[in-house]
Amino acid sequence: MREALLALFLSSAEPLTRARLAGIFDGDPDCVGWEAALNTLLATGEGPLQLVCVADGYRLQIHPRHNALVARLHVEPPRPLSRATLETLAVIAYQQPVTRPEIEHWRGVAVSVQILQQLQERGWITISGHRDTPGRPALWVTTPGFLEYFSLPSLAALPEIVTVDEGQMDMQA
């Protein structure tokens, strides 16, 4: 069962939920004990691989102890995010659902359309609806892709916020 689970996680482009795994395994007499095997993988890992819970599902990834070595494999490092983009993402993550004027209030500066587009293109934020106020501003929220990228099981796993001054946030890891 361990090998069958590893094969599923390695071949899946997205995290697999327990419900999805049950749909695959249940009814097959050869697949009895898949939940025990899943729990064992969660607790122990598999050599250089680690099974982690992200966005209400499970994903197989390289164990963090190998990050430095794997980073040398990739010639072109990922493009870093600007401070303004990270601040905007943090405000959305902690205050969601939040409108653009509310983001601007928290940051103290205007939010450019390019920042919101960049976060949308990465699949980290989306519009969940519109506030029932004049102008019907869009309500921004994070996506499961945000949780997956930052290896968070849920928004509750975000670091605690400590208020420094009115309108400013400081994250405590």
CSV table of C-alpha atoms in Angstrom, one decimal:
chain,number,residue,atom,x,y,z
A,1,MET,CA,0.0,0.0,0.0
A,2,ARG,CA,2.9,2.4,0.7
A,3,GLU,CA,4.1,2.0,-2.9
A,4,ALA,CA,0.6,2.5,-4.3
A,5,LEU,CA,0.2,5.7,-2.3
A,6,LEU,CA,3.6,7.0,-3.4
A,7,ALA,CA,2.7,6.2,-7.0
A,8,LEU,CA,-0.5,8.2,-6.7
A,9,PHE,CA,1.2,11.2,-5.0
A,10,LEU,CA,4.0,11.2,-7.5
A,11,SER,CA,1.6,11.2,-10.5
A,12,SER,CA,-0.9,13.7,-9.2
A,13,ALA,CA,-0.4,17.4,-10.2
A,14,GLU,CA,-2.5,18.5,-7.2
A,15,PRO,CA,-2.9,17.6,-3.5
A,16,LEU,CA,-5.0,14.5,-2.9
A,17,THR,CA,-7.6,14.6,-0.2
A,18,ARG,CA,-8.6,11.6,1.9
A,19,ALA,CA,-12.0,11.6,0.2
A,20,ARG,CA,-10.3,11.4,-3.2
A,21,LEU,CA,-8.0,8.5,-2.0
A,22,ALA,CA,-11.1,6.7,-0.6
A,23,GLY,CA,-12.8,7.0,-4.0
A,24,ILE,CA,-9.7,5.4,-5.6
A,25,PHE,CA,-9.1,2.6,-3.0
A,26,ASP,CA,-12.5,1.7,-1.5
A,27,GLY,CA,-14.1,-1.3,-3.0
A,28,ASP,CA,-10.8,-2.9,-4.0
A,29,PRO,CA,-10.0,-5.9,-1.7
A,30,ASP,CA,-6.3,-5.5,-2.6
A,31,CYS,CA,-6.3,-2.0,-1.2
A,32,VAL,CA,-7.3,-2.7,2.4
A,33,GLY,CA,-5.2,-0.7,4.9
A,34,TRP,CA,-4.5,2.3,2.7
A,35,GLU,CA,-5.4,4.7,5.6
A,36,ALA,CA,-2.9,3.1,7.9
A,37,ALA,CA,-0.2,3.3,5.2
A,38,LEU,CA,-1.1,7.0,4.7
A,39,ASN,CA,-0.8,7.7,8.4
A,40,THR,CA,2.6,5.9,8.5
A,41,LEU,CA,3.8,8.0,5.5
A,42,LEU,CA,2.7,11.2,7.2
A,43,ALA,CA,4.5,10.2,10.4
A,44,THR,CA,7.7,8.9,9.0
A,45,GLY,CA,8.2,10.1,5.4
A,46,GLU,CA,9.9,8.1,2.7
A,47,GLY,CA,13.6,8.7,2.5
A,48,PRO,CA,14.2,12.0,0.7
A,49,LEU,CA,10.4,12.5,0.3
A,50,GLN,CA,8.0,14.0,2.8
A,51,LEU,CA,4.2,13.8,2.8
A,52,VAL,CA,2.7,17.1,3.9
A,53,CYS,CA,-0.9,18.4,4.5
A,54,VAL,CA,-1.6,21.4,2.3
A,55,ALA,CA,-4.9,23.0,1.4
A,56,ASP,CA,-7.1,20.2,2.7
A,57,GLY,CA,-5.1,17.5,0.9
A,58,TYR,CA,-1.8,15.8,0.9
A,59,ARG,CA,1.3,16.4,-1.3
A,60,LEU,CA,4.5,14.5,-1.7
A,61,GLN,CA,7.5,16.8,-1.7
A,62,ILE,CA,11.3,16.8,-1.3
A,63,HIS,CA,12.2,16.9,2.4
A,64,PRO,CA,13.4,20.4,3.4
A,65,ARG,CA,16.8,19.0,4.5
A,66,HIS,CA,17.6,18.7,0.7
A,67,ASN,CA,16.6,22.2,-0.2
A,68,ALA,CA,20.1,23.6,-0.6
A,69,LEU,CA,21.2,20.7,-2.9
A,70,VAL,CA,18.0,20.9,-5.0
A,71,ALA,CA,18.4,24.6,-5.4
A,72,ARG,CA,21.7,24.1,-7.2
A,73,LEU,CA,19.9,21.9,-9.7
A,74,HIS,CA,17.8,24.9,-10.9
A,75,VAL,CA,20.0,27.3,-12.8
A,76,GLU,CA,17.5,30.2,-12.9
A,77,PRO,CA,16.3,31.1,-9.5
A,78,PRO,CA,12.6,32.1,-9.1
A,79,ARG,CA,11.9,35.8,-9.6
A,80,PRO,CA,11.6,37.3,-6.1
A,81,LEU,CA,8.5,39.2,-5.1
A,82,SER,CA,8.7,42.9,-4.4
A,83,ARG,CA,8.1,44.1,-0.9
A,84,ALA,CA,4.9,45.8,-2.1
A,85,THR,CA,3.7,42.5,-3.5
A,86,LEU,CA,4.5,40.6,-0.3
A,87,GLU,CA,2.8,43.3,1.8
A,88,THR,CA,-0.3,43.1,-0.4
A,89,LEU,CA,-0.4,39.3,-0.2
A,90,ALA,CA,0.0,39.5,3.6
A,91,VAL,CA,-2.9,41.9,4.0
A,92,ILE,CA,-5.1,39.8,1.8
A,93,ALA,CA,-4.2,36.6,3.7
A,94,TYR,CA,-4.8,38.0,7.1
A,95,GLN,CA,-7.8,40.4,6.4
A,96,GLN,CA,-9.7,38.4,3.8
A,97,PRO,CA,-12.2,39.0,2.3
A,98,VAL,CA,-10.7,42.5,1.7
A,99,THR,CA,-11.3,45.2,-0.9
A,100,ARG,CA,-8.6,47.2,-2.6
A,101,PRO,CA,-9.3,50.4,-0.6
A,102,GLU,CA,-9.0,48.3,2.6
A,103,ILE,CA,-5.6,46.9,1.4
A,104,GLU,CA,-4.5,50.5,0.6
A,105,HIS,CA,-5.6,51.5,4.1
A,106,TRP,CA,-3.6,48.7,5.8
A,107,ARG,CA,-0.5,49.4,3.6
A,108,GLY,CA,-0.8,53.2,3.7
A,109,VAL,CA,-0.1,53.5,0.0
A,110,ALA,CA,-1.9,52.8,-3.3
A,111,VAL,CA,-2.0,49.2,-4.6
A,112,SER,CA,-1.2,49.0,-8.3
A,113,VAL,CA,-3.2,46.9,-10.6
A,114,GLN,CA,0.0,45.0,-11.6
A,115,ILE,CA,0.5,43.7,-8.1
A,116,LEU,CA,-3.0,42.2,-8.0
A,117,GLN,CA,-2.5,40.8,-11.5
A,118,GLN,CA,0.8,39.2,-10.5
A,119,LEU,CA,-0.7,37.6,-7.5
A,120,GLN,CA,-3.7,36.4,-9.6
A,121,GLU,CA,-1.4,35.0,-12.3
A,122,ARG,CA,0.5,33.0,-9.7
A,123,GLY,CA,-2.9,31.6,-8.6
A,124,TRP,CA,-2.5,32.9,-5.0
A,125,ILE,CA,-5.5,35.3,-4.9
A,126,THR,CA,-8.9,35.6,-6.5
A,127,ILE,CA,-12.1,37.6,-6.3
A,128,SER,CA,-14.7,35.9,-4.2
A,129,GLY,CA,-17.5,38.4,-4.7
A,130,HIS,CA,-18.3,42.1,-4.4
A,131,ARG,CA,-19.0,44.2,-1.3
A,132,ASP,CA,-22.6,45.6,-1.2
A,133,THR,CA,-21.5,49.2,-1.0
A,134,PRO,CA,-21.4,52.0,-3.6
A,135,GLY,CA,-19.1,51.0,-6.5
A,136,ARG,CA,-19.4,47.3,-5.5
A,137,PRO,CA,-15.6,46.8,-4.8
A,138,ALA,CA,-14.2,43.3,-5.4
A,139,LEU,CA,-13.5,41.2,-2.4
A,140,TRP,CA,-10.0,39.6,-2.6
A,141,VAL,CA,-9.2,36.2,-0.9
A,142,THR,CA,-6.4,33.7,-1.1
A,143,THR,CA,-6.7,30.5,-3.0
A,144,PRO,CA,-5.8,26.9,-2.2
A,145,GLY,CA,-2.8,27.5,-4.5
A,146,PHE,CA,-1.5,30.1,-2.0
A,147,LEU,CA,-1.8,27.4,0.8
A,148,GLU,CA,0.0,24.9,-1.5
A,149,TYR,CA,2.8,27.2,-2.4
A,150,PHE,CA,3.5,28.2,1.2
A,151,SER,CA,3.0,24.6,2.5
A,152,LEU,CA,0.2,25.6,4.8
A,153,PRO,CA,-2.6,23.2,5.8
A,154,SER,CA,-5.0,26.1,6.3
A,155,LEU,CA,-5.1,29.9,7.0
A,156,ALA,CA,-5.1,29.1,10.7
A,157,ALA,CA,-1.4,28.0,10.3
A,158,LEU,CA,-0.4,31.6,9.3
A,159,PRO,CA,2.0,33.2,11.9
A,160,GLU,CA,0.3,35.3,14.6
A,161,ILE,CA,-0.1,39.0,14.0
A,162,VAL,CA,1.2,41.5,16.5
A,163,THR,CA,0.0,45.0,16.0
A,164,VAL,CA,2.9,47.5,16.1
A,165,ASP,CA,1.2,50.8,15.2
A,166,GLU,CA,-2.3,51.5,14.1
A,167,GLY,CA,-2.7,50.1,10.5
A,168,GLN,CA,0.6,48.2,10.5
A,169,MET,CA,1.2,44.5,11.1
A,170,ASP,CA,4.1,42.5,12.3
A,171,MET,CA,4.2,38.7,11.9
A,172,GLN,CA,5.5,36.5,14.6
A,173,ALA,CA,6.9,33.1,13.4
